[in-house]
């Protein structure tokens, strides 16, 4: 309530990062700005994550079990953002994704004229990557979308190569530059703004990541707030661009 | 004979490219500088190829069937050059190669402290690439060797991703720069010079590729000659650095 009254002079919408803000992926309980207070206000509210290992349905169900008042249509993750971009540009994708495949149900995939890669993991076989390559190399104007650009992530059995690695592989093979979908890509924040029907200057992003959340939002003209939770570390060591506000 | 008499004032060794010089990979018969004349001279002779799809044994057997007087120890290809580098630097490789695997028989592969990738093709599975990645990321000073840096090549059933693509993938994953072994790498030409015991200025490279053969050799201080066979195309469209001589 304090937050909204402080900034409400021009504020019409709030975008919340999820991991590290709504809940903590590390040890301890999650921490959360007052989602209930925000919902009770006149502000529009959206949630924003780079999660690409699960459909929004699964992801939201988990958060609902944790007690959050949240629904699928309020959540923005790279896969549905990609769907919006594909439809807007009339592109038909060849998909190399796995868990998020159902997110693309509504998309025309016949005669593909672009490639989308994501959380394929084990499906990044030589054959599948070669297939995606052949689609791209045969296009007059090859377009590659990557759901994130991570190098690797940690699972219980050890480190695993992330989608960014295969993005670089296809970029080299086809001599092109991929379009990355997800924070801090402006395209990603814009899709959230479009959904709210708001201008960047009317919108506030709250996150724990200075580059992906605060920097990405500020780059789009939104206000950025860094919460001192999640991956936040003390200012002396953690940041180089001042966020608009701490909470 | 004409060639040797023209240049013999300081010349002690000749290195011949194979594909496009000894034989033609495309249509028509192979073309060849006089291997017999060179062998009959006092000049040292070596053969040099970027071929990584077969062991030298298989490759040389093919050439012997074509009538060439050539033996395995005279042939330099990326795999044995890598073996020489590994032994020189006391490195023990984790190997992600396929057809050329026997070339590495003599190399200690226990407790690997570097990775060598090559003609793995279908073996570039997610699991195998992830395994190579884990070896690298756990090393204090990760070293990656790549047997070539090609983007793709053509097989009867279509285009196929080449080793360079997986080199870029691992470079990004581990934030490192791979060492490429093969023409035009100076390291590769140096291994041929070392074997002949000659200085670069005493040695002549004959090839059909202006970048890999002529450029690579000149970069090492060797003389470079471009033959107008193989992939040679007319000067107006094909070259940007003058070779030392045409034959």
Coordinates of C-alpha atoms in Angstrom, one line a residue, chain A residues 120-127 129-130 133-134 137-138 149-153 157-162 164-175, chain B residues 120-127 129-130 133-134 137-138 149-153 157-162 164-175:
Chain A
X120 CA 14.9 -28.9 -25.9
X121 CA 17.8 -30.2 -23.6
X122 CA 18.2 -34.0 -24.6
X123 CA 16.2 -33.3 -27.8
X124 CA 19.2 -31.2 -29.0
X125 CA 20.4 -34.2 -30.8
X126 CA 22.6 -34.0 -33.9
X127 CA 19.7 -35.0 -36.0
X129 CA 19.8 -29.6 -34.7
X130 CA 20.7 -30.6 -38.2
X133 CA 19.7 -26.0 -39.5
X134 CA 18.4 -27.2 -42.9
X137 CA 19.7 -22.5 -44.5
X138 CA 17.0 -23.1 -47.1
X149 CA 20.5 -17.2 -24.1
X150 CA 21.7 -19.1 -21.0
X151 CA 25.0 -21.0 -21.2
X152 CA 24.2 -23.7 -18.7
X153 CA 22.1 -24.5 -15.6
X157 CA 22.8 -34.6 -11.6
X158 CA 25.1 -31.7 -12.5
X159 CA 25.5 -28.9 -15.0
X160 CA 23.6 -29.0 -18.2
X161 CA 24.0 -27.1 -21.5
X162 CA 21.3 -24.4 -21.9
X164 CA 22.2 -20.2 -25.6
X165 CA 24.8 -22.8 -26.6
X166 CA 22.6 -24.1 -29.4
X167 CA 21.7 -20.6 -30.4
X168 CA 25.4 -19.9 -30.9
X169 CA 25.8 -23.2 -32.9
X170 CA 23.0 -22.3 -35.3
X171 CA 24.1 -18.6 -35.6
X172 CA 27.5 -19.9 -36.7
X173 CA 26.2 -22.5 -39.0
X174 CA 23.8 -20.1 -40.8
X175 CA 25.9 -16.9 -40.3
Chain B
X120 CA 31.7 -36.8 -34.4
X121 CA 28.6 -36.0 -36.6
X122 CA 25.7 -38.1 -35.2
X123 CA 27.8 -38.6 -32.1
X124 CA 27.3 -34.8 -31.3
X125 CA 24.3 -35.8 -29.1
X126 CA 23.2 -33.6 -26.2
X127 CA 24.6 -36.1 -23.8
X129 CA 28.3 -32.5 -25.9
X130 CA 27.3 -32.1 -22.3
X133 CA 31.3 -29.4 -21.6
X134 CA 31.5 -30.8 -18.0
X137 CA 34.0 -26.4 -17.1
X138 CA 35.7 -28.4 -14.3
X149 CA 36.1 -25.1 -38.1
X150 CA 33.8 -25.9 -41.0
X151 CA 30.1 -24.8 -40.7
X152 CA 28.6 -27.6 -42.8
X153 CA 29.3 -30.0 -45.6
X157 CA 21.3 -36.9 -48.3
X158 CA 21.8 -33.2 -47.8
X159 CA 23.7 -30.6 -45.8
X160 CA 25.2 -31.7 -42.5
X161 CA 26.5 -29.6 -39.5
X162 CA 30.3 -29.6 -39.3
X164 CA 32.9 -25.7 -36.3
X165 CA 29.3 -25.4 -35.1
X166 CA 30.0 -27.5 -32.0
X167 CA 33.2 -25.7 -31.5
X168 CA 31.2 -22.4 -31.2
X169 CA 28.7 -24.1 -28.9
X170 CA 31.4 -25.2 -26.4
X171 CA 33.2 -21.8 -26.8
X172 CA 30.1 -20.0 -25.6
X173 CA 29.2 -22.5 -22.9
X174 CA 32.7 -22.3 -21.3
X175 CA 33.6 -18.7 -22.4

